[in-house]
mmCIF file of C-alpha atoms in Angstrom:
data_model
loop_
_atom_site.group_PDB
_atom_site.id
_atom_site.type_symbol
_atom_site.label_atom_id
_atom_site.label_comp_id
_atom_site.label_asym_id
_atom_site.label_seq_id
_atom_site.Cartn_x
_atom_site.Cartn_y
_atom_site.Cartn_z
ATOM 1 C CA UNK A 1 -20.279 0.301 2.125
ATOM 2 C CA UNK A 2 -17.741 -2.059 3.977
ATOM 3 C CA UNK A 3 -14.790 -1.809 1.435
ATOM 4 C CA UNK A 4 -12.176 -3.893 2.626
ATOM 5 C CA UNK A 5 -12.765 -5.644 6.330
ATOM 6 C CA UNK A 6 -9.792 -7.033 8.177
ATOM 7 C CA UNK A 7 -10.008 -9.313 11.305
ATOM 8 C CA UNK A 8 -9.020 -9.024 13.879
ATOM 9 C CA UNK A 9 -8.088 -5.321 14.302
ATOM 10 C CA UNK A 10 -5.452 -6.380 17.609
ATOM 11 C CA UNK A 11 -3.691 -9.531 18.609
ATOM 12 C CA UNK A 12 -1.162 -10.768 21.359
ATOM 13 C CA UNK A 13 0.554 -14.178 20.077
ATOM 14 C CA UNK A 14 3.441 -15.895 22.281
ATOM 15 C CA UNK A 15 5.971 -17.775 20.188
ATOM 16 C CA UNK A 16 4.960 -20.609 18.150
ATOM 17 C CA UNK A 17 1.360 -20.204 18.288
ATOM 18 C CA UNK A 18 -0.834 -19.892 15.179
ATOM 19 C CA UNK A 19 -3.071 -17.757 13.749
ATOM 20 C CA UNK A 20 -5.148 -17.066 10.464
ATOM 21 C CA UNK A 21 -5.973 -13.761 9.489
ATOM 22 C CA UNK A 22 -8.956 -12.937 7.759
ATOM 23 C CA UNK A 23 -9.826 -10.085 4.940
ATOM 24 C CA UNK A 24 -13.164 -9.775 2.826
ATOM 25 C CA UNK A 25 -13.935 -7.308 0.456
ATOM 26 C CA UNK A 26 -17.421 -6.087 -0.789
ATOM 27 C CA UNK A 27 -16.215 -4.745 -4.043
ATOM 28 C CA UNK A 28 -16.478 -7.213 -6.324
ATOM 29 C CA UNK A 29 -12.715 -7.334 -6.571
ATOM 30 C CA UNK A 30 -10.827 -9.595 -8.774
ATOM 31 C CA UNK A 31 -7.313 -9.210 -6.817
ATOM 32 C CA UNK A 32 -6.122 -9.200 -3.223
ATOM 33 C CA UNK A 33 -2.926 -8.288 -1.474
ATOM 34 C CA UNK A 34 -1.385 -9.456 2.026
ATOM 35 C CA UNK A 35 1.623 -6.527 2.909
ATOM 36 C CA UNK A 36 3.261 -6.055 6.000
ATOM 37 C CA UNK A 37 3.955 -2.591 7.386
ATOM 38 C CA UNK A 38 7.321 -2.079 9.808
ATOM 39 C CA UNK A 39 8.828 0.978 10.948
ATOM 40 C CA UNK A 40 11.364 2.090 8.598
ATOM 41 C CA UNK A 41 10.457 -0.297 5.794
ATOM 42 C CA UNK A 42 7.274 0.691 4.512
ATOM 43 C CA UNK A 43 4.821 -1.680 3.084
ATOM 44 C CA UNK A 44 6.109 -5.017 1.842
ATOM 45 C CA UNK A 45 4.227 -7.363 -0.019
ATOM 46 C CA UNK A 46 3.783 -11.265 1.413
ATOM 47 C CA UNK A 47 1.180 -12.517 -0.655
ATOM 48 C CA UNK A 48 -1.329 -11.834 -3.558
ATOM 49 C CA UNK A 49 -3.577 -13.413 -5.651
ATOM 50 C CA UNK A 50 -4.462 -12.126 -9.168
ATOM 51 C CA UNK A 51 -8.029 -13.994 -9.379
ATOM 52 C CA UNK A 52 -9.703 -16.474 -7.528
ATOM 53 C CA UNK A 53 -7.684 -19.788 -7.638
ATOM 54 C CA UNK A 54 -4.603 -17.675 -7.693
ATOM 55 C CA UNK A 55 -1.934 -17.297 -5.305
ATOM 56 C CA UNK A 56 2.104 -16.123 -5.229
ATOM 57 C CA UNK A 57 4.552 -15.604 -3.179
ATOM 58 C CA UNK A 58 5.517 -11.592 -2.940
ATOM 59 C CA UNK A 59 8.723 -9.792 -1.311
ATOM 60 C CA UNK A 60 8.621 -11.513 1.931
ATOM 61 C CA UNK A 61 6.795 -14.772 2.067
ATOM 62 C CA UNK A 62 8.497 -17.106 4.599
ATOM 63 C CA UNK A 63 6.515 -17.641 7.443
ATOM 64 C CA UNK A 64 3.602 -17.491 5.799
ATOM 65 C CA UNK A 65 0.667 -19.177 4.212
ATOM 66 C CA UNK A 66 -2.203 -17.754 2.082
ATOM 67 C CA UNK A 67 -5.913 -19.013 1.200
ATOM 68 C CA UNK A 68 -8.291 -17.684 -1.343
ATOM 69 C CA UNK A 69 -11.076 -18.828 0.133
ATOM 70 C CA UNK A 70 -13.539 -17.570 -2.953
ATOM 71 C CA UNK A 71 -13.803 -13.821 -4.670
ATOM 72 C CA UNK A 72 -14.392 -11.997 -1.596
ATOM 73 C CA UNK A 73 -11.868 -13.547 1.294
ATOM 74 C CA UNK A 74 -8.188 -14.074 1.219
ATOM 75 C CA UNK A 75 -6.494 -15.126 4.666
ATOM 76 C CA UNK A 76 -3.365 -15.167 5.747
ATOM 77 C CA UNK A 77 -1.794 -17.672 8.237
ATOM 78 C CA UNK A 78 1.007 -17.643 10.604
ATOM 79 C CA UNK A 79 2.028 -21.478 11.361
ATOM 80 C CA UNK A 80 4.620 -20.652 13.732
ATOM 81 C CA UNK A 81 4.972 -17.362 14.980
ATOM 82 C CA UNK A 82 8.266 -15.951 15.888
ATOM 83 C CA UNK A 83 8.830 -12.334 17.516
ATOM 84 C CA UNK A 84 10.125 -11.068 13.585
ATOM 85 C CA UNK A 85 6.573 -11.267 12.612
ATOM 86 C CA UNK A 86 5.415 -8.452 15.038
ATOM 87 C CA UNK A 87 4.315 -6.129 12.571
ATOM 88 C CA UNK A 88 0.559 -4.546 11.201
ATOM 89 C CA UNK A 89 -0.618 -6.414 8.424
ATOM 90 C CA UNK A 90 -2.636 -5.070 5.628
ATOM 91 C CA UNK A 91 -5.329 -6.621 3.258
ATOM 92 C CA UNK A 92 -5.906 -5.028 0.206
ATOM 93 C CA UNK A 93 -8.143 -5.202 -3.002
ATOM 94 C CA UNK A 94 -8.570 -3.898 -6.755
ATOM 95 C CA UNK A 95 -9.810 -4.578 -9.789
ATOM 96 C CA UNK A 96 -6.690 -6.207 -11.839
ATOM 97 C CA UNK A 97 -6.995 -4.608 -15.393
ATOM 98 C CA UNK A 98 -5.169 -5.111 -18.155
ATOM 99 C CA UNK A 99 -3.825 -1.657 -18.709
ATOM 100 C CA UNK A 100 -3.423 -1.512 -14.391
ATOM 101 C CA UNK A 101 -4.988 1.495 -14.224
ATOM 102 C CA UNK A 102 -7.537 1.061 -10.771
ATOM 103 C CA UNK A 103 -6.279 1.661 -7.455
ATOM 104 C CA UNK A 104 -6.114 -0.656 -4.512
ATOM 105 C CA UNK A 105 -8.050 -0.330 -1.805
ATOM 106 C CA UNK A 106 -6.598 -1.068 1.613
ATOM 107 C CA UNK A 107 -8.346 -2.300 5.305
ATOM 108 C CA UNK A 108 -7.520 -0.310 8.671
ATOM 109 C CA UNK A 109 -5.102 -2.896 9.366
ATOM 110 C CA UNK A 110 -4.529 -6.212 12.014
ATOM 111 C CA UNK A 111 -1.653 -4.974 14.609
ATOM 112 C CA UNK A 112 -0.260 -8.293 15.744
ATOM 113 C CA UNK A 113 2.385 -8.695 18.439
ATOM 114 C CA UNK A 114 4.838 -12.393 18.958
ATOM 115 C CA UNK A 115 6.111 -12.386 22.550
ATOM 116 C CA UNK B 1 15.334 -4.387 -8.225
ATOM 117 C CA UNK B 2 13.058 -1.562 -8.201
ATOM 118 C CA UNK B 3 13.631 0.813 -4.879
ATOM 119 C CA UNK B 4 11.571 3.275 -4.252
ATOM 120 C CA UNK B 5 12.580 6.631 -1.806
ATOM 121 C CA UNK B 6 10.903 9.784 -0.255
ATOM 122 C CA UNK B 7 12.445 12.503 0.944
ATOM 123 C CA UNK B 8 11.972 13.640 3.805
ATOM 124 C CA UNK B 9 11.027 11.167 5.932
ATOM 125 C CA UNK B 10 9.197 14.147 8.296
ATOM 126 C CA UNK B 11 8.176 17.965 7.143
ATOM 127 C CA UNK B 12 6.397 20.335 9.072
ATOM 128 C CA UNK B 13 4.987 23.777 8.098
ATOM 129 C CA UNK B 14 2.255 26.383 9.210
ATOM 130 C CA UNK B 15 -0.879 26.567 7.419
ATOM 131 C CA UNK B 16 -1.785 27.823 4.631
ATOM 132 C CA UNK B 17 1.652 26.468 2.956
ATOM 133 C CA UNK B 18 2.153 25.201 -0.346
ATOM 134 C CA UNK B 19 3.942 22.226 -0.181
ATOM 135 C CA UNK B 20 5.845 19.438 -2.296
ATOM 136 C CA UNK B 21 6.632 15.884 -1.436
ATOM 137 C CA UNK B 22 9.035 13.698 -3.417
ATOM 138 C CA UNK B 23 9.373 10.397 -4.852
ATOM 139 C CA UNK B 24 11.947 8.647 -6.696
ATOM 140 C CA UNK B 25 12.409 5.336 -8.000
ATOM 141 C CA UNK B 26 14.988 3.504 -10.086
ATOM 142 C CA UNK B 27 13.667 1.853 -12.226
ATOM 143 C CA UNK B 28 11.426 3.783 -15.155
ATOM 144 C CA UNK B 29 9.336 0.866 -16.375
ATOM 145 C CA UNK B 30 6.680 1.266 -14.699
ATOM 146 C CA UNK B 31 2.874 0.740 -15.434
ATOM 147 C CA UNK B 32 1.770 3.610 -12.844
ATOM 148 C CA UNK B 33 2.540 5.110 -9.575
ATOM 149 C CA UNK B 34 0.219 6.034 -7.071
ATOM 150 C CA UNK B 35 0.317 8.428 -4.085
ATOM 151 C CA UNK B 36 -2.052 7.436 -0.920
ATOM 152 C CA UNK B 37 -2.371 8.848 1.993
ATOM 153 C CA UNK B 38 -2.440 6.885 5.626
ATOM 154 C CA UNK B 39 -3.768 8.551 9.104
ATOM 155 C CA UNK B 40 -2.010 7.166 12.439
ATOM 156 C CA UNK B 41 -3.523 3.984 13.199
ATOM 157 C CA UNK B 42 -5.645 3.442 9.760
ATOM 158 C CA UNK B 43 -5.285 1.858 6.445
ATOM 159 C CA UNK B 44 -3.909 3.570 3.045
ATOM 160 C CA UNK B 45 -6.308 5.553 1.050
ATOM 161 C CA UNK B 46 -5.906 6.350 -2.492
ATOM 162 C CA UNK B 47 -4.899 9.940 -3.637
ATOM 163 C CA UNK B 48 -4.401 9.749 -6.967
ATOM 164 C CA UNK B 49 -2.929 6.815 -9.613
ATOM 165 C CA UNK B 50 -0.680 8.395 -12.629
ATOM 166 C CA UNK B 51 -0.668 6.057 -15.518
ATOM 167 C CA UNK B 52 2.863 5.684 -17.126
ATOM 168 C CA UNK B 53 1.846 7.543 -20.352
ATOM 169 C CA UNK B 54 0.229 10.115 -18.044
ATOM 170 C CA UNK B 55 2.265 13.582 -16.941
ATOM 171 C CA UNK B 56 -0.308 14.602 -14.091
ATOM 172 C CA UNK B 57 -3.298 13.980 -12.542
ATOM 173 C CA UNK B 58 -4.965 16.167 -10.054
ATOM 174 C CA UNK B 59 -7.702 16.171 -7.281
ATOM 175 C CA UNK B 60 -9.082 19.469 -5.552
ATOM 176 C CA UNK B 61 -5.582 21.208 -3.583
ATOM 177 C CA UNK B 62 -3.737 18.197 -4.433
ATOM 178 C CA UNK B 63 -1.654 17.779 -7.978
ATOM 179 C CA UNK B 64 1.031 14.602 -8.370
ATOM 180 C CA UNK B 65 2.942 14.638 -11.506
ATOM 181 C CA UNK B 66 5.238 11.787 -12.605
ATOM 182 C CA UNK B 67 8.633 12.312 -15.130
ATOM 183 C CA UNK B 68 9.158 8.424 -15.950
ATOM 184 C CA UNK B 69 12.402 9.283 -17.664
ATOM 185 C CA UNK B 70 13.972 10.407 -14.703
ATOM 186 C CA UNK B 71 12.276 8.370 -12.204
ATOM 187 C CA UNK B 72 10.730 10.882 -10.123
ATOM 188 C CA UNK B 73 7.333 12.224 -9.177
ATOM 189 C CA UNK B 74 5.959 14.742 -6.698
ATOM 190 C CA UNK B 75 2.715 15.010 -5.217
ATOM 191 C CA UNK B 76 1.901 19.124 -4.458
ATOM 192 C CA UNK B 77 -0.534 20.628 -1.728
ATOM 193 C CA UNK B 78 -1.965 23.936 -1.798
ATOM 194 C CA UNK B 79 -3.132 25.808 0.544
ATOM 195 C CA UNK B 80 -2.042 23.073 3.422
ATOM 196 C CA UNK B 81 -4.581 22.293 6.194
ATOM 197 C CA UNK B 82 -3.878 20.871 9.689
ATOM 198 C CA UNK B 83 -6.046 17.774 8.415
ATOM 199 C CA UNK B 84 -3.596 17.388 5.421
ATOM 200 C CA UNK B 85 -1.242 15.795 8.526
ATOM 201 C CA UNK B 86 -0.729 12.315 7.741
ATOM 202 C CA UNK B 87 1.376 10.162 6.564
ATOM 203 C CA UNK B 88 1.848 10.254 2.598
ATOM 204 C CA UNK B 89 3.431 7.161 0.311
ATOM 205 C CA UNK B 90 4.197 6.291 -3.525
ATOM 206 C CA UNK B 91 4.238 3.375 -4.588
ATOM 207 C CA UNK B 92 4.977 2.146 -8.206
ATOM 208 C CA UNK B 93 3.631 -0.556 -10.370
ATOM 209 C CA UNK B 94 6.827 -2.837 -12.378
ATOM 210 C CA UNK B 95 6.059 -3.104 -15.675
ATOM 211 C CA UNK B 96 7.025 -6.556 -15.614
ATOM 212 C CA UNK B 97 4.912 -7.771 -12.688
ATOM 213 C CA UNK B 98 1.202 -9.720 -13.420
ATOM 214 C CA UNK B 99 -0.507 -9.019 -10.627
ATOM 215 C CA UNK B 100 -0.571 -5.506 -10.265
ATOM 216 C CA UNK B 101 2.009 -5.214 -7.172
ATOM 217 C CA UNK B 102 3.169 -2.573 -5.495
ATOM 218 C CA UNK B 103 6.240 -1.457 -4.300
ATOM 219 C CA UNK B 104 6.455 1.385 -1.502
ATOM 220 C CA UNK B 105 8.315 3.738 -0.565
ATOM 221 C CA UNK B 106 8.752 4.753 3.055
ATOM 222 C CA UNK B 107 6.802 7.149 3.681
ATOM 223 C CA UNK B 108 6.774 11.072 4.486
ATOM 224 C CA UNK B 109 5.021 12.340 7.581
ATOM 225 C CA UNK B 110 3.707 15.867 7.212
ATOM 226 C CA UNK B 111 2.324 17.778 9.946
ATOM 227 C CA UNK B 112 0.641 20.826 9.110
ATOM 228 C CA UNK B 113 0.194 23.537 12.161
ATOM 229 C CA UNK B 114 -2.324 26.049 12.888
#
């Protein structure tokens, strides 16, 4: 039972290099979630998508593209990366409701360093 | 804007404790508010979810309860454990938001000793 699988789990990017990060989820979720997680700031969101087909722009976007590549997958991709995107990234999943009432679930995380 | 706060940002206490963590946020409409838990180096797991119209919810030594009109909610341990250390966060649901985002708060970091 694989939940939520993010990769990679590490990554060293120099400036301006790209990247795609990948998430699947095995739980028949409807919704997915790209946050970022910095010391100090918590979790913020980047990305989501309420359904396959789906995607907005959350709390901190720029910088950042998102594909839903079907039900299970949602990536995230860093065109350009700049030294302000060190941070670990986290995928998440749940079942979107209308009465919002299921938790998310969350994968162990990519830790991604811009030098 | 909804902003969401715990305080403190570290506690520590000997085992067998009872213990309270708090969480306020400023903005009462709200669909729910969950509490998860996250271990150094891992991903966030889900304690327990508190719908809006909901006063408590509780799982084994663990009890959160939410007050909507005052924007606060604490999540209580009994009985604290040295693998109750962790890092614990709320997070809240906007009322007005469609796709079920979160918004965190920072964090607190409990460390429980033997």
């Amino acid at each position: 039972n694989a939940g939520v699988t993010q990769t990679p789990k590490f990554q060293v990017l120099k400036t301006g290099q790209s990247m795609t990060l990948q998430c699947a989820q095995d739980m028949n979720h409807n919704s997915m979630y790209w946050y970022r997680q910095d010391p100090g700031m918590g979790l913020r969101l980047i990305y989501y998508s309420a359904s396959e087909g789906t995607t907005d722009k959350g709390e901190v976007p720029n910088g950042y593209n998102v594909s839903r590549l079907n039900k299970r997958e949602f990536s995230l991709r860093l065109e350009s990366a700049a030294p302000s995107q060190t941070s670990v990234y986290f995928c998440a999943s749940a079942v979107l409701s209308r009465r919002l009432n299921q938790p998310q679930h969350f994968g162990d995380g990519t830790r991604l360093s811009i030098l | 804007k909804q902003e969401v706060t715990q305080i403190p940002a570290a506690l520590s206490v000997p085992e067998g404790e009872n213990l309270v963590l708090n969480c306020s946020f400023t903005d009462s409409a709200i669909y729910n508010l969950q509490w998860f838990r996250q271990d150094p180096g891992k991903g966030l797991t889900s304690l327990l979810l508190i719908q809006s119209s909901q006063r408590e919810q509780t799982s084994g030594r663990l009890n959160a309860s939410l007050d909507k009109s005052s924007g606060r909610s604490t999540l209580y341990i009994a009985a604290s454990q040295p693998g109750d250390s962790a890092t614990y966060l709320c997070a809240v649901t906007p009322f007005y938001n469609q796709g079920g985002k979160l918004i965190f708060g920072q964090g607190t970091e409990l460390s429980v000793k033997p």
